[in-house]
Structures are given as structure tokens and as C-alpha cells.
PDB file of C-alpha atoms in Angstrom:
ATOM      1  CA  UNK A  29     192.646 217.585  -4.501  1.00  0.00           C
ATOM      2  CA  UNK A  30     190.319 216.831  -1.364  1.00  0.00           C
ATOM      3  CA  UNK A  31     191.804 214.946   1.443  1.00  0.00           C
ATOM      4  CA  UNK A  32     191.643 211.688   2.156  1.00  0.00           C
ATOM      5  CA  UNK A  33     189.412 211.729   5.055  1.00  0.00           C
ATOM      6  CA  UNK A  34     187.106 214.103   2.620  1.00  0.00           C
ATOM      7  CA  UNK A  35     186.906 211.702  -0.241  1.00  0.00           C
ATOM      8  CA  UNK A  36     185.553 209.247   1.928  1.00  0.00           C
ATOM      9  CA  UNK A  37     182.986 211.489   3.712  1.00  0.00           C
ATOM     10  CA  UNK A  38     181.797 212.712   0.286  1.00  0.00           C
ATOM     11  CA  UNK A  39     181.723 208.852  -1.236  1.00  0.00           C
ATOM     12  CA  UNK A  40     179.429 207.747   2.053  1.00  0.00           C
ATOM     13  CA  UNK A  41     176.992 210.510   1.608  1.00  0.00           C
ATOM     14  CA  UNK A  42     176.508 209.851  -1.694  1.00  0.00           C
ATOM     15  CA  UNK A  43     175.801 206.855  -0.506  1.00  0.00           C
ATOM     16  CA  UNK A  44     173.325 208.028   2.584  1.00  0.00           C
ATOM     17  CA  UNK A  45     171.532 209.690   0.090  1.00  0.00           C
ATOM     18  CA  UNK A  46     170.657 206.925  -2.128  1.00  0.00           C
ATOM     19  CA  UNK A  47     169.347 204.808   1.164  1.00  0.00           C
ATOM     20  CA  UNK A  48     167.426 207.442   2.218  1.00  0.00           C
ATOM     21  CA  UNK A  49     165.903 208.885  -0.958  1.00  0.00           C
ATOM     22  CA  UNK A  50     164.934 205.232  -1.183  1.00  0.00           C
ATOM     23  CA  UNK A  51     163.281 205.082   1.401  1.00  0.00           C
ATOM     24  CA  UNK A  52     161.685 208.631   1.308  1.00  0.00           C
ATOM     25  CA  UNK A  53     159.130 206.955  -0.974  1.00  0.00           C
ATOM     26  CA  UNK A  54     157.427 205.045   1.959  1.00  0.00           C
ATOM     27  CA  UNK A  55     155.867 203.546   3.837  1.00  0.00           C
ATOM     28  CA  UNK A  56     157.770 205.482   6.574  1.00  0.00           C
ATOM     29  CA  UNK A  57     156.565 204.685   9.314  1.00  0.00           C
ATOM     30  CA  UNK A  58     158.120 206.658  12.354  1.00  0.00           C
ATOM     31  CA  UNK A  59     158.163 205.816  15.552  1.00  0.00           C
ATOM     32  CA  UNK A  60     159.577 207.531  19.021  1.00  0.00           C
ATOM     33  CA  UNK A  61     162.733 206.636  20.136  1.00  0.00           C
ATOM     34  CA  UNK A  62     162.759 205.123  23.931  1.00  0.00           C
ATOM     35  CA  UNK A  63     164.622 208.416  25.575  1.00  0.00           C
ATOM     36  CA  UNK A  64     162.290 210.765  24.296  1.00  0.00           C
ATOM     37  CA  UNK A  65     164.852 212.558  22.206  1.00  0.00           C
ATOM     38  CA  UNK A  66     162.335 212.823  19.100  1.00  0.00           C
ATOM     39  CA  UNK A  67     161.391 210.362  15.945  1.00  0.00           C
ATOM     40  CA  UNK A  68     163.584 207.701  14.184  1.00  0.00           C
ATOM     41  CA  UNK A  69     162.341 205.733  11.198  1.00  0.00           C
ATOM     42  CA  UNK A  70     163.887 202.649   9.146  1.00  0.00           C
ATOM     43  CA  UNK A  71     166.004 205.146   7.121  1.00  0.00           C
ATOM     44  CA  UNK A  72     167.653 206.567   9.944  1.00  0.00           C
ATOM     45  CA  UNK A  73     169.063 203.195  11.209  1.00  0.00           C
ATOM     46  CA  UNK A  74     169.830 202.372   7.418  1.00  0.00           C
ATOM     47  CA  UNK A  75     171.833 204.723   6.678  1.00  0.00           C
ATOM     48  CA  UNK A  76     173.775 204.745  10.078  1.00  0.00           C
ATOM     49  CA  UNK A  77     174.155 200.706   9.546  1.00  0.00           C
ATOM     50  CA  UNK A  78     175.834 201.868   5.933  1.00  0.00           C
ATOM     51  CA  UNK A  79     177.754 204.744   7.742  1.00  0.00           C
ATOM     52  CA  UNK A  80     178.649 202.675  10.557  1.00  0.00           C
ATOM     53  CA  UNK A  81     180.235 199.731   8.600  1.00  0.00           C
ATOM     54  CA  UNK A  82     181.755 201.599   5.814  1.00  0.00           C
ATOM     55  CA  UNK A  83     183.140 204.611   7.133  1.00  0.00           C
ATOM     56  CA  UNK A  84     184.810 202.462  10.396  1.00  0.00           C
ATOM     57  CA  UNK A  85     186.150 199.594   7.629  1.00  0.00           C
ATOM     58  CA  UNK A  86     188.072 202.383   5.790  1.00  0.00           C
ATOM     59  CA  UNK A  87     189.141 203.941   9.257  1.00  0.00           C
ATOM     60  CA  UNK A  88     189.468 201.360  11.941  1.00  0.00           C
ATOM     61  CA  UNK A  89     191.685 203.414  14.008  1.00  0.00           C
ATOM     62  CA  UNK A  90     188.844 206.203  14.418  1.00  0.00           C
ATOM     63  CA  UNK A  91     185.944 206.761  16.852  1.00  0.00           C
ATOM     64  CA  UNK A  92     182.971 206.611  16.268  1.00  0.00           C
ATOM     65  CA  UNK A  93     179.659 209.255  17.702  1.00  0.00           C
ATOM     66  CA  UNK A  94     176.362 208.858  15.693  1.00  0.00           C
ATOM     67  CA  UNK A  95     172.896 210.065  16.779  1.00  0.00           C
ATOM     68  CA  UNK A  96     171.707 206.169  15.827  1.00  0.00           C
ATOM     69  CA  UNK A  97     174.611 204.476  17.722  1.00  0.00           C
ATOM     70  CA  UNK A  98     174.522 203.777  21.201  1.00  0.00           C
ATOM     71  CA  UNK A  99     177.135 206.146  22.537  1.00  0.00           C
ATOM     72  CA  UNK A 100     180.324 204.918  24.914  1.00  0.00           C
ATOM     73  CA  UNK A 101     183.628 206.194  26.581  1.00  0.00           C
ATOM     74  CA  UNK A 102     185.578 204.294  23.781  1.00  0.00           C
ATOM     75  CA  UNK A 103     185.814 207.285  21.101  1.00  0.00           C
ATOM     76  CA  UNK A 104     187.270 209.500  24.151  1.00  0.00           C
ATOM     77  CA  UNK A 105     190.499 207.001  23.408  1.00  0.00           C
ATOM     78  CA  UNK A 106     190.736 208.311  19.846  1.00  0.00           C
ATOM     79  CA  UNK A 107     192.738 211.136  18.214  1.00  0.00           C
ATOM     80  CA  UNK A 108     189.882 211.178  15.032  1.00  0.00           C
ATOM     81  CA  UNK A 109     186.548 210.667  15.386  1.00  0.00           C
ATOM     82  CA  UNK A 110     183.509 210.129  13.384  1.00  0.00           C
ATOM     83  CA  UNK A 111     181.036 212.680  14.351  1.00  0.00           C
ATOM     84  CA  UNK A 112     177.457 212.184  12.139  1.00  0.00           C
ATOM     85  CA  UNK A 113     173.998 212.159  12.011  1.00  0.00           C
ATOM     86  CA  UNK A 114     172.579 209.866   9.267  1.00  0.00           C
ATOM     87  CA  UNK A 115     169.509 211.956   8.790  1.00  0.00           C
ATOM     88  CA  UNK A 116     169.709 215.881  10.058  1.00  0.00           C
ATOM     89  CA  UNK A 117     165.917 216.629   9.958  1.00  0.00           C
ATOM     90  CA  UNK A 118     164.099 213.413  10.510  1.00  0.00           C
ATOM     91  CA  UNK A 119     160.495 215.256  10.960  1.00  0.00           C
ATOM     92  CA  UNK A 120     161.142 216.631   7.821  1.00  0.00           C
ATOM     93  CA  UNK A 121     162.005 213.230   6.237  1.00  0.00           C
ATOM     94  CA  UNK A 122     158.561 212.344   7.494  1.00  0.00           C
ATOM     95  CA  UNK A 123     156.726 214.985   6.464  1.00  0.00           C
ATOM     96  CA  UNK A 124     158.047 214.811   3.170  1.00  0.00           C
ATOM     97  CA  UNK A 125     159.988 217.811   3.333  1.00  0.00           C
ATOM     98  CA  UNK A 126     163.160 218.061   0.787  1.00  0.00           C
ATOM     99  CA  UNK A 127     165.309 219.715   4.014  1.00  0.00           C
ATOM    100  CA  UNK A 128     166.501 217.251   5.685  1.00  0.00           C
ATOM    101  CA  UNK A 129     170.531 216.367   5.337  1.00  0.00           C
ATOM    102  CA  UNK A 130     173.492 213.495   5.720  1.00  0.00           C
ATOM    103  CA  UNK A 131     175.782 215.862   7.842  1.00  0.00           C
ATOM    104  CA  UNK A 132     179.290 213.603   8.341  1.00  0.00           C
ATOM    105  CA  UNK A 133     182.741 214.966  10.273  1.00  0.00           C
ATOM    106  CA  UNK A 134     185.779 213.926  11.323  1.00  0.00           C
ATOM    107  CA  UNK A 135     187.143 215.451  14.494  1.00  0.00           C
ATOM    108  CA  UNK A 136     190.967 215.470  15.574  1.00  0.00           C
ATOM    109  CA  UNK A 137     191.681 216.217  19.007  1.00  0.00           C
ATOM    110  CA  UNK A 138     188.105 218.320  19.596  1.00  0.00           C
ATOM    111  CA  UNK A 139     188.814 219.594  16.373  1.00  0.00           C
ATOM    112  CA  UNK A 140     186.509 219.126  12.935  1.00  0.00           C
ATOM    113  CA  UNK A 141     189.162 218.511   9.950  1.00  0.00           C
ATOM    114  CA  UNK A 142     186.850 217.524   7.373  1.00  0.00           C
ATOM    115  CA  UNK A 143     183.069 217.673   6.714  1.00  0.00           C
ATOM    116  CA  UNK A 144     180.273 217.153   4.667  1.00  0.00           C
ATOM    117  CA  UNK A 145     176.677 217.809   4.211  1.00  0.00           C
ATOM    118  CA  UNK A 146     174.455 216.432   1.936  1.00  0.00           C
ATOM    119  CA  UNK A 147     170.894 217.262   1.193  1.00  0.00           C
ATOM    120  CA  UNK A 148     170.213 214.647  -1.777  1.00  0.00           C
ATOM    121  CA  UNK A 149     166.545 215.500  -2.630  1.00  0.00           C
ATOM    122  CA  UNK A 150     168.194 219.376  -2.999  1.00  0.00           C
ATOM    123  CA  UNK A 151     170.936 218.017  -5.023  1.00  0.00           C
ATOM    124  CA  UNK A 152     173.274 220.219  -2.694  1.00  0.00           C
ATOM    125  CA  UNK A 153     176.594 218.553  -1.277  1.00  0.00           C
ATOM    126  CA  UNK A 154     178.445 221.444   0.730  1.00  0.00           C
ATOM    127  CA  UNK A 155     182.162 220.058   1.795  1.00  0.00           C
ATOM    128  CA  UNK A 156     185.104 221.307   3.261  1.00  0.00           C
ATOM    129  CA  UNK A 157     188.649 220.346   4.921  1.00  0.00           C
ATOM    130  CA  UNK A 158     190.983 222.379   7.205  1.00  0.00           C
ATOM    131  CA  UNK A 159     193.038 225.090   5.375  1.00  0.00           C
ATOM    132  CA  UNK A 160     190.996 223.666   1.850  1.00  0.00           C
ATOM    133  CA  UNK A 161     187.850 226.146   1.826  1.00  0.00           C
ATOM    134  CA  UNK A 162     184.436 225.510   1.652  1.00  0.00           C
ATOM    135  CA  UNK A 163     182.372 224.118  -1.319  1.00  0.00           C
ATOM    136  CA  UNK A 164     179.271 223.635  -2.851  1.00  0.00           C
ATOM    137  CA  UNK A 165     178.515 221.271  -5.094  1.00  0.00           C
ATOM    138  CA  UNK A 166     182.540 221.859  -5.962  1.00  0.00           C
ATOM    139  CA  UNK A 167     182.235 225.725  -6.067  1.00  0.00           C
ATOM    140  CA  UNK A 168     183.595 227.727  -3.520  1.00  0.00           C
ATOM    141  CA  UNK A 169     181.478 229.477  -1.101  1.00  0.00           C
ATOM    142  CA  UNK A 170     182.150 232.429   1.010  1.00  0.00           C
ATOM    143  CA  UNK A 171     180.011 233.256   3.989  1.00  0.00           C
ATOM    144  CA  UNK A 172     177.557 236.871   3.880  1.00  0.00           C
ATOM    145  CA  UNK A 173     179.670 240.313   4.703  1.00  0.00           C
ATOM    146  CA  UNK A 174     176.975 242.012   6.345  1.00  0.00           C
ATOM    147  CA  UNK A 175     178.689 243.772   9.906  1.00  0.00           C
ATOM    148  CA  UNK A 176     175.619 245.326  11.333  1.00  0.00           C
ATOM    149  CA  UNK A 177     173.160 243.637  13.665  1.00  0.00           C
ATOM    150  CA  UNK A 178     169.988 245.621  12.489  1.00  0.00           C
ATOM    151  CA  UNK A 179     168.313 244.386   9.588  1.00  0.00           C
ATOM    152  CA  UNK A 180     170.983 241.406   9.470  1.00  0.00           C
ATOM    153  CA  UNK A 181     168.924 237.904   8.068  1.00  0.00           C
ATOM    154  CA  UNK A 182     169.368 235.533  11.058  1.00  0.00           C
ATOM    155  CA  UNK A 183     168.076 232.044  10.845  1.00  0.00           C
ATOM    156  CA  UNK A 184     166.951 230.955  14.002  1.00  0.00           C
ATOM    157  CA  UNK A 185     163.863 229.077  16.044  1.00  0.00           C
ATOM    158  CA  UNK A 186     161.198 231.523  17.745  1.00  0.00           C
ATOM    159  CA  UNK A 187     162.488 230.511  21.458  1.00  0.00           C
ATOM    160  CA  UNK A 188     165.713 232.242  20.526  1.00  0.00           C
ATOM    161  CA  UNK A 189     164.363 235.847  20.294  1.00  0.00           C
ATOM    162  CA  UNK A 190     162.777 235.382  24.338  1.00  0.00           C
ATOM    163  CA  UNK A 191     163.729 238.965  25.612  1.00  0.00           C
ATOM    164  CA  UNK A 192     165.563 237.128  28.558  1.00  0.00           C
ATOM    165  CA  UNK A 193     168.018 236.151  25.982  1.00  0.00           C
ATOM    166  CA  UNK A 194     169.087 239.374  25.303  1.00  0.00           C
ATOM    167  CA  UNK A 195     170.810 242.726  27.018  1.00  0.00           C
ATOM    168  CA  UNK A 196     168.003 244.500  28.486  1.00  0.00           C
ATOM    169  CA  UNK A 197     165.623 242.716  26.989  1.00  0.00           C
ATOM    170  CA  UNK A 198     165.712 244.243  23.703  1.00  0.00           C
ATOM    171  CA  UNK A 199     165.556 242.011  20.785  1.00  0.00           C
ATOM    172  CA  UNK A 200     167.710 243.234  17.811  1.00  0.00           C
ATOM    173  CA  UNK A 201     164.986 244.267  14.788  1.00  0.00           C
ATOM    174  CA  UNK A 202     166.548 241.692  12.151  1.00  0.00           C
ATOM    175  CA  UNK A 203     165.117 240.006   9.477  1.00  0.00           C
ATOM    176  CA  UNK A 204     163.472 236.380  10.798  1.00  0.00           C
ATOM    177  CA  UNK A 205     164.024 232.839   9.191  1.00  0.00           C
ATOM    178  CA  UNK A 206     164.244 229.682   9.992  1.00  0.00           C
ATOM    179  CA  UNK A 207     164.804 225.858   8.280  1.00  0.00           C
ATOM    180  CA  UNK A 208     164.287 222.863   9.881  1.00  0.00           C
ATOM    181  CA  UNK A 209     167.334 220.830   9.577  1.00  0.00           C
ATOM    182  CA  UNK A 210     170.314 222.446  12.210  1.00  0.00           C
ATOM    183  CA  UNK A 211     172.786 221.395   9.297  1.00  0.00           C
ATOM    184  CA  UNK A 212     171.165 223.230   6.954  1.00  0.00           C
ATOM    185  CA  UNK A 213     171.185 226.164   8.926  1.00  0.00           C
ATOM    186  CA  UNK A 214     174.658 225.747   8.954  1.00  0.00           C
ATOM    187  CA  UNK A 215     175.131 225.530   5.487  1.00  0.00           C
ATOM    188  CA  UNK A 216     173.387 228.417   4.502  1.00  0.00           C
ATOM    189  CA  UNK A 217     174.746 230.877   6.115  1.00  0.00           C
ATOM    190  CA  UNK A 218     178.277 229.426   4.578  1.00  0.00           C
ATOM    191  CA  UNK A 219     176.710 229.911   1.199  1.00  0.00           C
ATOM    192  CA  UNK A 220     176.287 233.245   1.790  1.00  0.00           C
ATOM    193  CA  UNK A 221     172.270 232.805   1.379  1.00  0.00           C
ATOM    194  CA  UNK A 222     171.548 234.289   5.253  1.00  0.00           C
ATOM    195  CA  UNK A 223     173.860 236.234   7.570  1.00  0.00           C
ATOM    196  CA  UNK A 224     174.093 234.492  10.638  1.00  0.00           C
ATOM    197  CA  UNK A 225     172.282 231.587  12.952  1.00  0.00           C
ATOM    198  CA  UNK A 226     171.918 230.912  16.173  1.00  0.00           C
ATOM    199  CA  UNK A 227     170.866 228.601  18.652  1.00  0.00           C
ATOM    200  CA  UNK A 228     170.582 229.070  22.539  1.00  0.00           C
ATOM    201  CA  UNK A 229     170.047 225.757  23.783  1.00  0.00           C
ATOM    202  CA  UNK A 230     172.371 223.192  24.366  1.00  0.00           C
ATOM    203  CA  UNK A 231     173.373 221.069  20.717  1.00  0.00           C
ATOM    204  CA  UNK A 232     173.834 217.629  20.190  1.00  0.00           C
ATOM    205  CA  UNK A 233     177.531 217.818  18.453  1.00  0.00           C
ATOM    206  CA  UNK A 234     176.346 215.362  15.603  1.00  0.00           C
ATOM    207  CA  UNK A 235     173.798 218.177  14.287  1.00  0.00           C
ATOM    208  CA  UNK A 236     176.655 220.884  14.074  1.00  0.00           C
ATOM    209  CA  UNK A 237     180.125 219.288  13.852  1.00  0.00           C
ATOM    210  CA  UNK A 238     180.124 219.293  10.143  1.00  0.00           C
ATOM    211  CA  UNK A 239     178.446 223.031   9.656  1.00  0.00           C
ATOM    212  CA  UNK A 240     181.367 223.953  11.831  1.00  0.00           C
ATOM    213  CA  UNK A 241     183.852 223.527   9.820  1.00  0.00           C
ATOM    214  CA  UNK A 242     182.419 224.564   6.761  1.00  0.00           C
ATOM    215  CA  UNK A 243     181.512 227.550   7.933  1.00  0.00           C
ATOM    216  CA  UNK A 244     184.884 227.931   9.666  1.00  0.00           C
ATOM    217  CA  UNK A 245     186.474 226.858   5.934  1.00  0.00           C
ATOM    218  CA  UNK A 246     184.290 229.817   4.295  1.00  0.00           C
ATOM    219  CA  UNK A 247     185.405 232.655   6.574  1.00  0.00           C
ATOM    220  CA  UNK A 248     182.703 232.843   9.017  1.00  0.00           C
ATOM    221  CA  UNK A 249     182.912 232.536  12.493  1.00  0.00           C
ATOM    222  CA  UNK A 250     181.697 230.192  15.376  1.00  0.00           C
ATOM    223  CA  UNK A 251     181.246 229.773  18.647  1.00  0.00           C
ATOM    224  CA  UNK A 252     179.157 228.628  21.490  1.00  0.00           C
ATOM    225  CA  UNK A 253     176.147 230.944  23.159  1.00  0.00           C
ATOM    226  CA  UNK A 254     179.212 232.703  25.601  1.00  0.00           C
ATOM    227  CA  UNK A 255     181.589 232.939  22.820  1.00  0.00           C
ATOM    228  CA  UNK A 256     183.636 229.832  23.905  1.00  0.00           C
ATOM    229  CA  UNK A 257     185.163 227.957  21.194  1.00  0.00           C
ATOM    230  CA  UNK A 258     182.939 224.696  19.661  1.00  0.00           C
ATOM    231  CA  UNK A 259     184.998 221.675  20.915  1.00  0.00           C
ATOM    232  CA  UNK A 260     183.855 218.013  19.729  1.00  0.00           C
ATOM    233  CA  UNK A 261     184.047 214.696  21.707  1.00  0.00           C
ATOM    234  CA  UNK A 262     183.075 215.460  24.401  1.00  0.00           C
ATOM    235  CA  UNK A 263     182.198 212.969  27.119  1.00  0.00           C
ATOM    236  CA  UNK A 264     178.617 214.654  26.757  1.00  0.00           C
ATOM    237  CA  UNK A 265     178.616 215.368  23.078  1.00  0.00           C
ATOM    238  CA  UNK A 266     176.800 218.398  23.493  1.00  0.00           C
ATOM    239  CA  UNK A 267     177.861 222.117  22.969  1.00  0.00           C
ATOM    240  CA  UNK A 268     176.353 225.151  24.608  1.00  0.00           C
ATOM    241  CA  UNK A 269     174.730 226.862  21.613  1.00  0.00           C
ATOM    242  CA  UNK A 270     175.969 227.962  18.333  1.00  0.00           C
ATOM    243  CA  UNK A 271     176.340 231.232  17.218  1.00  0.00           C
ATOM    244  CA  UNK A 272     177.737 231.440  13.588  1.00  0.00           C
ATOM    245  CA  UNK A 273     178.181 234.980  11.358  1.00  0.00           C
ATOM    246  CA  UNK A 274     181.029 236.449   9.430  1.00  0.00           C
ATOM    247  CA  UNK A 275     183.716 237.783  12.349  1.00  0.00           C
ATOM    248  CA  UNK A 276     182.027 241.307  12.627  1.00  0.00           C
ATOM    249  CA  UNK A 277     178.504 239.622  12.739  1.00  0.00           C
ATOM    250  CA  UNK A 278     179.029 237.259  15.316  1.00  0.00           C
ATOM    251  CA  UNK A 279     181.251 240.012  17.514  1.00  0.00           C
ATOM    252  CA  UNK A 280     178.084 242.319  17.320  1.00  0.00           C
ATOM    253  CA  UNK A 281     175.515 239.250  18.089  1.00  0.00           C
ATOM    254  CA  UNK A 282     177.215 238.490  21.344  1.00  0.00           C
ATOM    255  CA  UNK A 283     177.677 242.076  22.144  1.00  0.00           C
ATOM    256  CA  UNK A 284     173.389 241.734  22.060  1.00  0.00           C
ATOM    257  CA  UNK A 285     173.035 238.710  23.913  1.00  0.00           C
ATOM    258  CA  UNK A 286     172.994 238.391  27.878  1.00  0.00           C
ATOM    259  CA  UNK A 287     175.446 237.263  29.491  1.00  0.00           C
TER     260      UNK A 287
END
């Protein structure tokens, strides 16, 4: 039986995915948000105005940390907090792409407890809640078992392979991939469908506090680019990296990369 806080996340991207799929049929019309941080469009702020009123209704005693939402020191007061990004993959959205996701947490004391992503147009809902497992589509997934770093399927931008990211220099010879939407990333390499991702640069939590979990809940293991453990709500919501494989996977991964 999912938990409470799970019910609700799975109900609201249902929701999110109707908005958006909506919308998805145009006009778009994108435009650049003011800080430079990359492309919003009217679906975006829809779905975080459904989010936003919904999700807070049914838990008014929660924070609240959206990519759409002006941030503020109020959610540091909170024990739970709504961590989500209404649209994970918003050049995709414009593009026309089918990758882009609904990716919705809840975070307890740094802490993601429950989590969802939803990529509607792919008619795949991955889910998860602490000690529960992880899910897709209501089946249980289990993360890749691959140990070694050669020949390992790692989804991952080009920047990531720069030699100065790695001991000596010398990228690993693995197998290359990549998908737009962070989330997604996530999710797939919880379904078992790659073997690990990474990312070196510093993450907005919104893009990876659901994949956390879920990937957590389906026996891999994550971490930030120096092997610190992911922590949410932060006063910055931002985590140094992700680095996400099956235990063996991710110990041999930082073993590669510099220090």
C-alpha cells in the first residue's frame, strides 16, 4: 500500500501530466527566464500553479522548493519539504521531444522519503518511498549489476568525460549515452536500462531529489562528485554532482575520478 505522502505525489503528477500534455500541442511559445538559468514556457508555470496549490492544500505543514517558485528561507523551518520541478526537460518540451518529466519529492530532515517521476507522453510513472522499493508503472525495478568500470553504459553529458575530470587524465573506455531530462537519467539507470550516470557540475536539487530516492529504493547507490552523501534543503538547493551506479559501480567510478 503506498504511503500517504506517495499517493499524493503520484495523484499530482497525473495531474502535471495532463496540463502539460495539453499544452505540448502549442503554441508554446518559450521565453528566457530573467536570471539566465535557461527557458520557461506557459506549461511550466501551469503546472507549478497546480503543484503549488494542491500539493501545499493537502500538506500545509510542509515546505515548499520548486524550480518555478521564487525560493525563500521559510522551507529551512520545515521538517518535510516539497522538492519539484514541474517540467524536468523544458528544451525538450519545446522541441517536441517525448523526454521531458514531472519529477516530485518530499524531503524529511535533508532526507527524500517519497518520490515520483512522471514522463506522461512515455506513459512511464517510476515511484518509490523509503524502505517500499522502487516502481515502474507499479512493477518493481532493480538497478543494473554490472561491477566493472570498462565497457560499463554510463549516461552522461560530453563535458563530463574532460580528462581533467579524471585520475591521470585517463578517461575510462565505457559505453557513451546521454538523455536530456536529469530525471530521466535518473530513472533509467533505476530501471536497470543503463549502468550508471553522472554529473560533475553543481545540481539544482529539484532536478535530482526524486531520482534519488528511487534509485536509492532500487538498490543503487548515490552520492555527490566526492562521494559525500546527497542532502536536500539546503539554503542553496544545490548539490555537488551526482554520481549514481549499483554499490560496486559507483565505488569503482570514484576510484576513476580526480579528486
Amino acid at each position: 500500500m503506498p504511503a500517504p505522502d506517495l499517493s499524493l505525489l503520484i495523484e499530482a503528477a497525473q495531474e502535471a501530466g495532463r496540463i502539460a500534455t495539453r499544452h505540448a500541442k502549442g503554441p508554446i511559445d518559450p521565453w528566457e527566464k530573467p536570471d539566465g538559468t535557461g527557458p520557461v514556457t506557459k506549461a511550466d508555470l501551469a503546472v507549478n500553479a497546480m503543484l503549488a496549490e494542491s500539493l501545499r492544500a493537502a500538506r500545509p505543514g510542509y515546505g515548499w522548493l520548486s524550480e518555478e517558485s521564487e525560493d525563500g528561507a521559510a522551507r529551512l523551518g520545515h521538517d518535510r519539504v516539497f522538492i519539484v520541478d514541474p517540467i524536468d526537460g523544458t528544451r525538450s518540451f519545446i522541441e517536441g521531444s517525448d523526454t521531458w518529466a514531472h519529477a516530485l519529492a518530499v524531503a524529511e530532515k535533508g532526507v527524500v522519503v517519497a518520490a515520483v517521476i512522471y514522463l506522461p507522453l512515455r506513459d512511464k510513472l517510476y515511484s518509490a518511498a523509503a524502505g517500499q522499493g522502487a516502481f515502474l508503472n507499479g512493477e518493481p525495478i532493480r538497478s543494473a549489476g554490472r561491477a566493472d568500470l570498462a565497457g560499463a553504459s554510463i549516461l552522461a553529458a560530453k563535458p563530463n568525460y574532460a580528462p581533467e575530470h579524471w585520475q591521470g587524465g585517463i578517461v575510462p573506455e565505457v559505453k557513451r549515452a546521454y538523455r536530456p531530462s536529469l530525471a530521466y537519467r535518473l530513472s533509467l539507470v533505476a530501471e536497470g536500462r543503463f549502468d550508471a550516470m553522472l554529473t560533475l557540475r553543481p545540481s539544482w536539487e529539484w532536478d535530482i531529489a526524486a531520482g534519488d530516492l528511487i534509485l536509492r529504493e532500487a538498490g543503487a547507490q548515490t552520492s555527490d562528485r566526492r562521494a559525500g552523501r546527497l542532502i536536500f534543503n539546503n539554503p542553496v538547493p544545490q548539490v555537488n554532482g551526482v554520481v549514481a551506479a549499483n554499490p560496486a559501480l559507483h565505488l569503482a567510478l570514484h576510484g576513476a575520478l580526480a579528486k
